[in-house]
Amino acid sequence: MSTPKSEFLKIMTERGFVHQSSDIEGLDKLASEGRLVAYVGYDCTAPSLHIGHLLSIMMLRWMQTSGAGKPIALMGGGTTRIGDPSGKDETRVLRTVEEIETNKQSIKQVFAEFLRFGDQMTDALMVDNAEWLAPLNYIGFLRDVGRHFSVNRMLTMDSAKLRLERDQELSFIEFNYMLLQAYDFVELNRRYGCNLQMGGSDQWGNIVTGIDLGRRMGVKEQLYALTCPLLTTASGAKMGKTASGAVWLNEAQLSAYDYWQFWRNTEDADVGRFLKLFTFLPLDEIAKLESLSGSGINEAKKVLATEATALLHGREKAEAAAETARKTFEQGTLADNLPTIEIPRADLEAGLGVLTAFVKAGLVASNSEARRQVQGGGLKVNDEPVTSDKATVGTADAGTTGVIKLSLGKKKHVLLKPV
């Protein structure tokens, strides 16, 4: 398309958020008039969203700050009971209603950091699709909604097609997921005038199915789709996955310091792209940071880490994380606010195996991984290399500081605190 008229789509295009759209010109017109009502759905499969969800949250945030319309964060209290098969090689574990509710309450915390909620025109809404999905009568749903779906077409959707091509099981309950997600779009339009669904590119088929269902069920206004790319790093790795697992957004699952460190460890080739997507820095300032070379690229990474962390955890915690890293890496001192794990003093008095200590600290996933790190010289206790997998740590290692510093490589540190 030509240069967008709306500030929202101008930002989306310039910063690299746009992957596909059902009608970019139509969206641009609605956005320029402030008439978008857009939603993104988030299933409650864990106590926290992860960094893979952050791109769509940023889209909702930019939509609100640009004045394009009202964002809706849709909690999947209903759809989580089914499980989205998109991008999965096997059936998801079904969670209880109680687990889903607990996860939902935990997930909600993040949105308050990014969106402004209230009663004004562009204030965000948070709703739960269990409100309309849980009471559905199955036979009535099949007659009113199911009759608009072609099984032939459903089998061509990636969420089903890839499973079948690989001879992997696709349960009947999962097969129904696309019906429920499509119905969400129709119901949100009826209740709130929602006219746009956004999400990752893996949701394209589900989103356009919702547009088609709306047309078939008598939605008079046009519905729209807008997807963002599924990000990979410059080396081809999936964005947000690390050796120790997902990069969680809730601080209870991942400390602000570890979150800062994730961004600080960004590959050189990704710095400019991530500054555009995950910070609110002006593009001209980002261009200057992108142009840095040599040691300058490390300064750009620190800016990325601090700005991205400030958005989620607040400026104070972001700057504290940056200062902790500076003390730890540049001065070689022991920073008080490194991640700390409490451990029973009795365990240390008895002599805690070094492999077990690193597993408990969350620096490695297993004793065997810790053993491999010892063989490669990757583990340190109080900055001294661990040379034997039979070594132990004890209360004497806490010394005058009262803590034991465990290190994996040069950048990952955890303090063990006897209690």
CSV table of C-alpha atoms in Angstrom, one decimal:
chain,number,residue,atom,x,y,z
A,1,MET,CA,0.0,0.0,0.0
A,2,SER,CA,1.0,3.7,-0.2
A,3,THR,CA,2.1,5.5,2.9
A,4,PRO,CA,-0.6,4.9,5.5
A,5,LYS,CA,-2.8,7.9,6.5
A,6,SER,CA,-3.3,6.7,10.1
A,7,GLU,CA,-0.6,7.0,12.8
A,8,PHE,CA,-1.3,3.5,13.9
A,9,LEU,CA,-0.6,1.8,10.6
A,10,LYS,CA,2.3,4.1,9.9
A,11,ILE,CA,3.9,2.9,13.2
A,12,MET,CA,3.0,-0.7,12.5
A,13,THR,CA,4.6,-0.6,9.0
A,14,GLU,CA,7.7,1.4,9.9
A,15,ARG,CA,8.5,-0.7,12.9
A,16,GLY,CA,8.0,-4.1,11.3
A,17,PHE,CA,4.8,-5.3,12.9
A,18,VAL,CA,2.8,-6.0,9.7
A,19,HIS,CA,2.8,-9.5,8.3
A,20,GLN,CA,-0.6,-10.0,6.7
A,21,SER,CA,-3.8,-8.0,6.5
A,22,SER,CA,-7.2,-8.8,5.1
A,23,ASP,CA,-7.7,-5.2,3.9
A,24,ILE,CA,-4.9,-2.8,4.8
A,25,GLU,CA,-6.6,0.2,3.1
A,26,GLY,CA,-9.9,-0.4,4.9
A,27,LEU,CA,-8.0,-0.7,8.2
A,28,ASP,CA,-6.1,2.5,7.6
A,29,LYS,CA,-9.3,4.4,7.0
A,30,LEU,CA,-10.9,3.1,10.3
A,31,ALA,CA,-7.7,3.8,12.2
A,32,SER,CA,-7.4,7.3,10.9
A,33,GLU,CA,-11.0,7.9,12.1
A,34,GLY,CA,-10.3,6.4,15.5
A,35,ARG,CA,-13.0,3.7,14.9
A,36,LEU,CA,-11.0,0.5,15.4
A,37,VAL,CA,-12.1,-1.9,18.1
A,38,ALA,CA,-9.4,-4.6,18.1
A,39,TYR,CA,-8.8,-7.7,20.1
A,40,VAL,CA,-6.1,-10.3,20.7
A,41,GLY,CA,-6.8,-13.6,22.5
A,42,TYR,CA,-4.6,-15.1,25.1
A,43,ASP,CA,-5.2,-18.6,26.4
A,44,CYS,CA,-4.5,-19.3,30.1
A,45,THR,CA,-2.3,-22.3,29.7
A,46,ALA,CA,0.4,-21.1,32.2
A,47,PRO,CA,0.6,-18.7,35.1
A,48,SER,CA,2.4,-16.2,32.8
A,49,LEU,CA,2.5,-15.2,29.2
A,50,HIS,CA,5.9,-15.4,27.6
A,51,ILE,CA,7.8,-13.1,25.4
A,52,GLY,CA,6.3,-14.7,22.3
A,53,HIS,CA,3.0,-12.9,23.3
A,54,LEU,CA,4.8,-9.5,23.6
A,55,LEU,CA,4.5,-8.5,20.0
A,56,SER,CA,0.7,-8.6,20.0
A,57,ILE,CA,0.6,-6.8,23.3
A,58,MET,CA,2.8,-4.0,21.8
A,59,MET,CA,0.3,-3.8,18.9
A,60,LEU,CA,-2.5,-3.2,21.3
A,61,ARG,CA,-0.4,-0.6,23.1
A,62,TRP,CA,0.5,1.3,19.9
A,63,MET,CA,-3.2,1.2,18.8
A,64,GLN,CA,-4.2,2.8,22.0
A,65,THR,CA,-1.5,5.5,22.2
A,66,SER,CA,-2.0,6.4,18.5
A,67,GLY,CA,-5.7,7.1,19.1
A,68,ALA,CA,-6.8,4.5,16.5
A,69,GLY,CA,-9.4,3.0,18.7
A,70,LYS,CA,-10.2,0.6,21.6
A,71,PRO,CA,-8.1,-2.4,22.4
A,72,ILE,CA,-9.6,-5.6,23.9
A,73,ALA,CA,-7.4,-8.2,25.8
A,74,LEU,CA,-9.5,-11.4,25.5
A,75,MET,CA,-8.7,-13.9,28.2
A,76,GLY,CA,-9.3,-17.5,26.9
A,77,GLY,CA,-11.0,-18.9,30.0
A,78,GLY,CA,-13.3,-20.9,27.6
A,79,THR,CA,-10.9,-21.8,24.8
A,80,THR,CA,-8.2,-22.9,27.2
A,81,ARG,CA,-10.5,-25.7,28.2
A,82,ILE,CA,-10.2,-27.0,24.6
A,83,GLY,CA,-6.5,-26.2,23.7
A,84,ASP,CA,-5.3,-24.5,20.5
A,85,PRO,CA,-3.6,-27.1,18.2
A,86,SER,CA,-1.9,-24.4,16.1
A,87,GLY,CA,1.9,-25.0,16.0
A,88,LYS,CA,1.7,-28.1,18.3
A,89,ASP,CA,2.9,-31.6,17.5
A,90,GLU,CA,0.8,-33.2,20.1
A,91,THR,CA,-2.4,-32.7,22.1
A,92,ARG,CA,-2.2,-30.1,24.8
A,93,VAL,CA,-2.7,-31.3,28.4
A,94,LEU,CA,-6.3,-30.4,29.4
A,95,ARG,CA,-6.3,-28.1,32.5
A,96,THR,CA,-9.0,-28.0,35.2
A,97,VAL,CA,-11.3,-25.0,35.4
A,98,GLU,CA,-9.6,-24.1,38.7
A,99,GLU,CA,-6.1,-24.1,37.1
A,100,ILE,CA,-7.3,-22.0,34.2
A,101,GLU,CA,-8.8,-19.4,36.6
A,102,THR,CA,-5.6,-19.2,38.7
A,103,ASN,CA,-3.6,-18.8,35.5
A,104,LYS,CA,-6.0,-16.1,34.2
A,105,GLN,CA,-5.7,-14.0,37.4
A,106,SER,CA,-1.9,-14.3,37.3
A,107,ILE,CA,-1.7,-13.3,33.6
A,108,LYS,CA,-3.9,-10.2,34.0
A,109,GLN,CA,-1.0,-8.4,35.9
A,110,VAL,CA,1.0,-7.8,32.8
A,111,PHE,CA,-1.6,-5.9,30.8
A,112,ALA,CA,-1.8,-3.1,33.4
A,113,GLU,CA,1.8,-2.3,32.5
A,114,PHE,CA,1.0,-1.8,28.8
A,115,LEU,CA,-2.7,-0.7,28.5
A,116,ARG,CA,-4.8,2.0,30.1
A,117,PHE,CA,-8.1,0.5,31.3
A,118,GLY,CA,-11.3,2.6,31.9
A,119,ASP,CA,-14.5,3.9,30.5
A,120,GLN,CA,-13.2,6.3,27.9
A,121,MET,CA,-13.5,5.8,24.1
A,122,THR,CA,-9.9,4.4,23.7
A,123,ASP,CA,-9.6,2.8,27.1
A,124,ALA,CA,-8.9,-0.9,27.0
A,125,LEU,CA,-11.3,-3.7,27.9
A,126,MET,CA,-10.4,-7.1,29.4
A,127,VAL,CA,-13.0,-9.8,28.9
A,128,ASP,CA,-13.2,-13.6,29.2
A,129,ASN,CA,-14.6,-15.8,26.5
A,130,ALA,CA,-15.9,-18.2,29.1
A,131,GLU,CA,-18.7,-15.7,29.5
A,132,TRP,CA,-20.3,-16.9,26.3
A,133,LEU,CA,-18.6,-20.2,25.5
A,134,ALA,CA,-19.2,-22.0,28.9
A,135,PRO,CA,-23.0,-21.6,28.7
A,136,LEU,CA,-23.3,-22.8,25.1
A,137,ASN,CA,-25.8,-25.5,24.3
A,138,TYR,CA,-23.9,-28.0,22.2
A,139,ILE,CA,-26.8,-28.9,19.8
A,140,GLY,CA,-27.7,-25.2,19.5
A,141,PHE,CA,-24.1,-24.3,18.8
A,142,LEU,CA,-23.8,-26.9,16.1
A,143,ARG,CA,-27.0,-25.6,14.4
A,144,ASP,CA,-26.2,-21.9,14.7
A,145,VAL,CA,-22.4,-22.0,14.2
A,146,GLY,CA,-21.2,-25.4,13.2
A,147,ARG,CA,-23.4,-25.5,10.0
A,148,HIS,CA,-21.3,-22.7,8.6
A,149,PHE,CA,-18.1,-24.7,8.7
A,150,SER,CA,-16.9,-27.1,6.0
A,151,VAL,CA,-14.9,-30.1,7.3
A,152,ASN,CA,-13.1,-30.2,4.0
A,153,ARG,CA,-11.8,-26.7,4.5
A,154,MET,CA,-11.1,-27.2,8.2
A,155,LEU,CA,-8.8,-30.1,7.2
A,156,THR,CA,-6.7,-27.8,5.0
A,157,MET,CA,-6.0,-25.4,7.9
A,158,ASP,CA,-2.4,-25.7,9.1
A,159,SER,CA,-3.4,-26.6,12.7
A,160,ALA,CA,-5.1,-29.8,11.4
A,161,LYS,CA,-3.2,-30.4,8.1
A,162,LEU,CA,0.3,-30.6,9.7
A,163,ARG,CA,-0.8,-33.0,12.4
A,164,LEU,CA,-2.4,-35.3,9.8
A,165,GLU,CA,0.5,-35.1,7.4
A,166,ARG,CA,2.8,-36.3,10.2
A,167,ASP,CA,0.4,-39.0,11.3
A,168,GLN,CA,0.1,-37.3,14.7
A,169,GLU,CA,-3.2,-37.4,16.6
A,170,LEU,CA,-5.6,-34.5,16.4
A,171,SER,CA,-8.3,-35.0,19.0
A,172,PHE,CA,-11.9,-34.1,18.2
A,173,ILE,CA,-11.9,-31.5,21.0
A,174,GLU,CA,-9.0,-29.7,19.4
A,175,PHE,CA,-10.7,-29.9,16.0
A,176,ASN,CA,-13.4,-27.7,17.5
A,177,TYR,CA,-11.0,-25.0,18.6
A,178,MET,CA,-11.2,-23.1,15.3
A,179,LEU,CA,-15.0,-22.9,15.7
A,180,LEU,CA,-14.8,-21.4,19.1
A,181,GLN,CA,-12.1,-18.9,18.1
A,182,ALA,CA,-14.2,-17.8,15.1
A,183,TYR,CA,-17.3,-17.5,17.3
A,184,ASP,CA,-15.3,-15.2,19.7
A,185,PHE,CA,-14.9,-12.7,16.9
A,186,VAL,CA,-18.7,-12.7,16.2
A,187,GLU,CA,-19.6,-12.4,19.8
A,188,LEU,CA,-17.1,-9.6,20.4
A,189,ASN,CA,-18.6,-7.7,17.5
A,190,ARG,CA,-22.1,-8.2,18.9
A,191,ARG,CA,-21.1,-7.1,22.4
A,192,TYR,CA,-18.5,-4.4,21.8
A,193,GLY,CA,-18.5,-3.5,18.1
A,194,CYS,CA,-15.2,-5.3,17.6
A,195,ASN,CA,-14.1,-5.1,14.0
A,196,LEU,CA,-10.4,-6.3,14.0
A,197,GLN,CA,-8.6,-9.3,15.3
A,198,MET,CA,-4.8,-9.2,15.6
A,199,GLY,CA,-2.4,-12.0,16.4
A,200,GLY,CA,0.7,-13.9,15.3
A,201,SER,CA,0.9,-15.1,11.7
A,202,ASP,CA,0.2,-18.7,12.9
A,203,GLN,CA,-3.3,-17.5,13.7
A,204,TRP,CA,-4.1,-16.2,10.2
A,205,GLY,CA,-6.3,-19.1,9.3
A,206,ASN,CA,-8.3,-18.9,12.5
A,207,ILE,CA,-8.7,-15.2,12.2
A,208,VAL,CA,-10.0,-15.2,8.6
A,209,THR,CA,-12.3,-18.0,9.5
A,210,GLY,CA,-13.8,-15.7,12.1
A,211,ILE,CA,-14.3,-13.0,9.4
A,212,ASP,CA,-16.1,-15.5,7.2
A,213,LEU,CA,-18.3,-16.8,10.1
A,214,GLY,CA,-19.3,-13.2,10.8
A,215,ARG,CA,-20.4,-12.7,7.3
A,216,ARG,CA,-22.4,-15.9,7.3
A,217,MET,CA,-24.0,-15.1,10.7
A,218,GLY,CA,-25.2,-11.7,9.6
A,219,VAL,CA,-22.5,-9.3,10.9
A,220,LYS,CA,-23.2,-6.2,8.7
A,221,GLU,CA,-20.0,-4.3,9.1
A,222,GLN,CA,-16.7,-5.5,7.6
A,223,LEU,CA,-14.4,-7.4,9.9
A,224,TYR,CA,-10.6,-7.2,9.5
A,225,ALA,CA,-7.5,-9.3,10.2
A,226,LEU,CA,-4.0,-8.1,11.0
A,227,THR,CA,-1.1,-10.4,11.9
A,228,CYS,CA,2.4,-9.8,13.0
A,229,PRO,CA,5.4,-12.1,12.1
A,230,LEU,CA,6.4,-15.0,14.3
A,231,LEU,CA,9.9,-13.8,15.3
A,232,THR,CA,13.1,-15.8,15.0
A,233,THR,CA,16.5,-14.5,15.8
A,234,ALA,CA,19.1,-13.7,13.2
A,235,SER,CA,20.6,-17.2,13.7
A,236,GLY,CA,17.2,-18.8,13.1
A,237,ALA,CA,16.3,-19.7,16.7
A,238,LYS,CA,12.7,-19.2,17.9
A,239,MET,CA,12.4,-15.8,19.7
A,240,GLY,CA,11.9,-16.1,23.4
A,241,LYS,CA,13.3,-19.6,23.9
A,242,THR,CA,16.4,-20.1,25.9
A,243,ALA,CA,18.3,-23.2,27.2
A,244,SER,CA,16.5,-22.8,30.5
A,245,GLY,CA,13.0,-22.4,29.0
A,246,ALA,CA,10.6,-19.7,28.1
A,247,VAL,CA,11.2,-16.0,28.8
A,248,TRP,CA,8.2,-15.3,31.1
A,249,LEU,CA,6.6,-11.9,31.5
A,250,ASN,CA,5.5,-12.3,35.1
A,251,GLU,CA,8.2,-11.5,37.6
A,252,ALA,CA,7.2,-14.5,39.8
A,253,GLN,CA,8.3,-16.7,36.9
A,254,LEU,CA,11.3,-14.6,35.8
A,255,SER,CA,13.1,-11.8,37.7
A,256,ALA,CA,13.5,-8.4,36.3
A,257,TYR,CA,17.2,-8.9,36.3
A,258,ASP,CA,17.0,-12.1,34.2
A,259,TYR,CA,14.6,-10.4,31.9
A,260,TRP,CA,17.1,-7.6,31.4
A,261,GLN,CA,19.8,-10.1,30.8
A,262,PHE,CA,17.7,-11.8,28.1
A,263,TRP,CA,17.6,-8.6,26.1
A,264,ARG,CA,21.3,-7.8,26.8
A,265,ASN,CA,22.2,-11.1,25.2
A,266,THR,CA,20.5,-10.2,21.9
A,267,GLU,CA,22.4,-11.2,18.8
A,268,ASP,CA,24.2,-8.2,17.2
A,269,ALA,CA,22.1,-8.5,14.0
A,270,ASP,CA,18.8,-8.3,15.9
A,271,VAL,CA,19.4,-5.2,18.0
A,272,GLY,CA,17.9,-2.6,15.6
A,273,ARG,CA,14.9,-4.8,14.8
A,274,PHE,CA,14.1,-5.5,18.5
A,275,LEU,CA,14.5,-1.8,19.4
A,276,LYS,CA,11.8,-1.0,16.9
A,277,LEU,CA,9.5,-3.8,18.0
A,278,PHE,CA,10.0,-3.8,21.8
A,279,THR,CA,10.7,-0.2,22.8
A,280,PHE,CA,9.1,3.2,22.3
A,281,LEU,CA,12.3,4.9,21.4
A,282,PRO,CA,12.0,7.3,18.4
A,283,LEU,CA,13.1,5.8,15.0
A,284,ASP,CA,15.9,8.4,14.5
A,285,GLU,CA,17.4,7.5,17.9
A,286,ILE,CA,17.1,3.8,17.0
A,287,ALA,CA,18.9,4.5,13.7
A,288,LYS,CA,21.8,6.0,15.6
A,289,LEU,CA,22.0,3.0,17.9
A,290,GLU,CA,21.9,0.6,14.9
A,291,SER,CA,24.8,2.4,13.3
A,292,LEU,CA,27.1,1.7,16.3
A,293,SER,CA,29.8,-0.9,15.7
A,294,GLY,CA,32.5,-2.6,17.7
A,295,SER,CA,32.0,-2.1,21.4
A,296,GLY,CA,29.2,0.4,20.6
A,297,ILE,CA,26.9,-2.4,19.8
A,298,ASN,CA,27.1,-3.5,23.4
A,299,GLU,CA,25.9,-0.1,24.5
A,300,ALA,CA,23.0,-0.4,22.1
A,301,LYS,CA,22.1,-3.8,23.7
A,302,LYS,CA,22.1,-2.2,27.1
A,303,VAL,CA,19.7,0.5,25.9
A,304,LEU,CA,17.5,-2.3,24.4
A,305,ALA,CA,17.6,-4.2,27.7
A,306,THR,CA,16.8,-1.3,29.9
A,307,GLU,CA,14.0,0.2,27.7
A,308,ALA,CA,12.3,-3.2,27.2
A,309,THR,CA,12.6,-4.0,30.9
A,310,ALA,CA,11.2,-0.6,31.9
A,311,LEU,CA,8.1,-1.2,29.8
A,312,LEU,CA,7.3,-4.4,31.7
A,313,HIS,CA,8.8,-3.9,35.2
A,314,GLY,CA,9.1,-0.2,35.5
A,315,ARG,CA,12.1,2.2,35.1
A,316,GLU,CA,13.4,1.7,38.6
A,317,LYS,CA,13.7,-2.1,38.3
A,318,ALA,CA,15.2,-1.8,34.8
A,319,GLU,CA,17.9,0.6,36.0
A,320,ALA,CA,18.6,-1.5,39.0
A,321,ALA,CA,19.1,-4.5,36.8
A,322,ALA,CA,21.4,-2.5,34.6
A,323,GLU,CA,23.4,-1.4,37.6
A,324,THR,CA,23.6,-5.0,38.9
A,325,ALA,CA,25.0,-6.1,35.6
A,326,ARG,CA,27.5,-3.3,35.5
A,327,LYS,CA,28.8,-4.2,39.0
A,328,THR,CA,28.9,-7.9,38.3
A,329,PHE,CA,30.5,-7.8,34.8
A,330,GLU,CA,32.4,-4.5,34.7
A,331,GLN,CA,33.6,-4.2,38.3
A,332,GLY,CA,33.6,-7.8,39.3
A,333,THR,CA,31.9,-7.1,42.6
A,334,LEU,CA,29.0,-8.9,44.3
A,335,ALA,CA,25.8,-7.0,43.6
A,336,ASP,CA,23.2,-7.4,46.3
A,337,ASN,CA,20.2,-7.7,43.9
A,338,LEU,CA,21.4,-10.6,41.8
A,339,PRO,CA,18.7,-13.4,41.8
A,340,THR,CA,18.8,-15.1,45.2
A,341,ILE,CA,17.6,-18.6,46.1
A,342,GLU,CA,17.1,-19.5,49.8
A,343,ILE,CA,18.4,-22.8,50.8
A,344,PRO,CA,18.2,-24.6,54.2
A,345,ARG,CA,21.3,-24.0,56.2
A,346,ALA,CA,21.2,-27.7,57.3
A,347,ASP,CA,21.7,-28.8,53.6
A,348,LEU,CA,24.8,-26.7,53.4
A,349,GLU,CA,26.2,-27.8,56.7
A,350,ALA,CA,25.9,-31.4,55.5
A,351,GLY,CA,27.7,-30.5,52.3
A,352,LEU,CA,25.5,-29.8,49.2
A,353,GLY,CA,26.7,-31.4,46.0
A,354,VAL,CA,27.8,-28.8,43.5
A,355,LEU,CA,25.7,-30.4,40.8
A,356,THR,CA,22.6,-30.3,42.9
A,357,ALA,CA,23.3,-26.7,43.9
A,358,PHE,CA,23.4,-25.5,40.3
A,359,VAL,CA,20.1,-27.4,39.6
A,360,LYS,CA,18.4,-25.8,42.6
A,361,ALA,CA,19.6,-22.4,41.5
A,362,GLY,CA,17.9,-22.9,38.1
A,363,LEU,CA,21.2,-22.4,36.2
A,364,VAL,CA,21.1,-25.9,34.7
A,365,ALA,CA,18.2,-28.2,34.1
A,366,SER,CA,19.8,-31.5,35.4
A,367,ASN,CA,22.8,-33.0,37.1
A,368,SER,CA,24.0,-34.4,33.8
A,369,GLU,CA,23.9,-30.9,32.2
A,370,ALA,CA,25.8,-29.5,35.3
A,371,ARG,CA,28.4,-32.3,34.9
A,372,ARG,CA,28.9,-31.4,31.2
A,373,GLN,CA,29.4,-27.8,32.2
A,374,VAL,CA,32.0,-28.8,34.8
A,375,GLN,CA,33.9,-30.7,32.1
A,376,GLY,CA,33.8,-27.6,29.9
A,377,GLY,CA,34.8,-25.2,32.7
A,378,GLY,CA,31.5,-23.4,32.6
A,379,LEU,CA,30.6,-23.4,36.3
A,380,LYS,CA,32.1,-21.2,39.1
A,381,VAL,CA,31.5,-20.9,42.8
A,382,ASN,CA,32.4,-17.5,44.2
A,383,ASP,CA,34.2,-16.8,40.9
A,384,GLU,CA,36.4,-19.9,41.3
A,385,PRO,CA,36.0,-22.6,38.6
A,386,VAL,CA,34.5,-25.9,39.6
A,387,THR,CA,36.9,-28.6,38.6
A,388,SER,CA,35.2,-31.7,40.0
A,389,ASP,CA,31.6,-32.9,39.8
A,390,LYS,CA,32.1,-34.5,43.2
A,391,ALA,CA,32.7,-31.1,44.8
A,392,THR,CA,30.4,-29.7,47.5
A,393,VAL,CA,29.4,-26.2,48.7
A,394,GLY,CA,28.9,-25.5,52.4
A,395,THR,CA,28.3,-22.7,54.9
A,396,ALA,CA,32.0,-21.8,54.9
A,397,ASP,CA,31.6,-20.7,51.2
A,398,ALA,CA,29.1,-18.0,52.3
A,399,GLY,CA,32.0,-16.2,54.0
A,400,THR,CA,31.5,-12.7,55.2
A,401,THR,CA,28.9,-11.9,52.6
A,402,GLY,CA,26.4,-14.5,53.9
A,403,VAL,CA,25.7,-15.8,50.3
A,404,ILE,CA,27.3,-18.1,47.8
A,405,LYS,CA,27.7,-16.9,44.3
A,406,LEU,CA,27.1,-19.5,41.6
A,407,SER,CA,27.9,-18.6,38.0
A,408,LEU,CA,27.2,-20.3,34.6
A,409,GLY,CA,29.5,-18.8,32.1
A,410,LYS,CA,30.2,-15.0,32.3
A,411,LYS,CA,26.6,-13.8,32.3
A,412,LYS,CA,24.4,-15.9,34.5
A,413,HIS,CA,24.7,-15.6,38.3
A,414,VAL,CA,22.6,-16.7,41.2
A,415,LEU,CA,23.2,-16.2,45.0
A,416,LEU,CA,22.5,-19.1,47.4
A,417,LYS,CA,21.4,-17.7,50.8
A,418,PRO,CA,21.5,-20.0,53.8
A,419,VAL,CA,18.3,-19.8,55.9
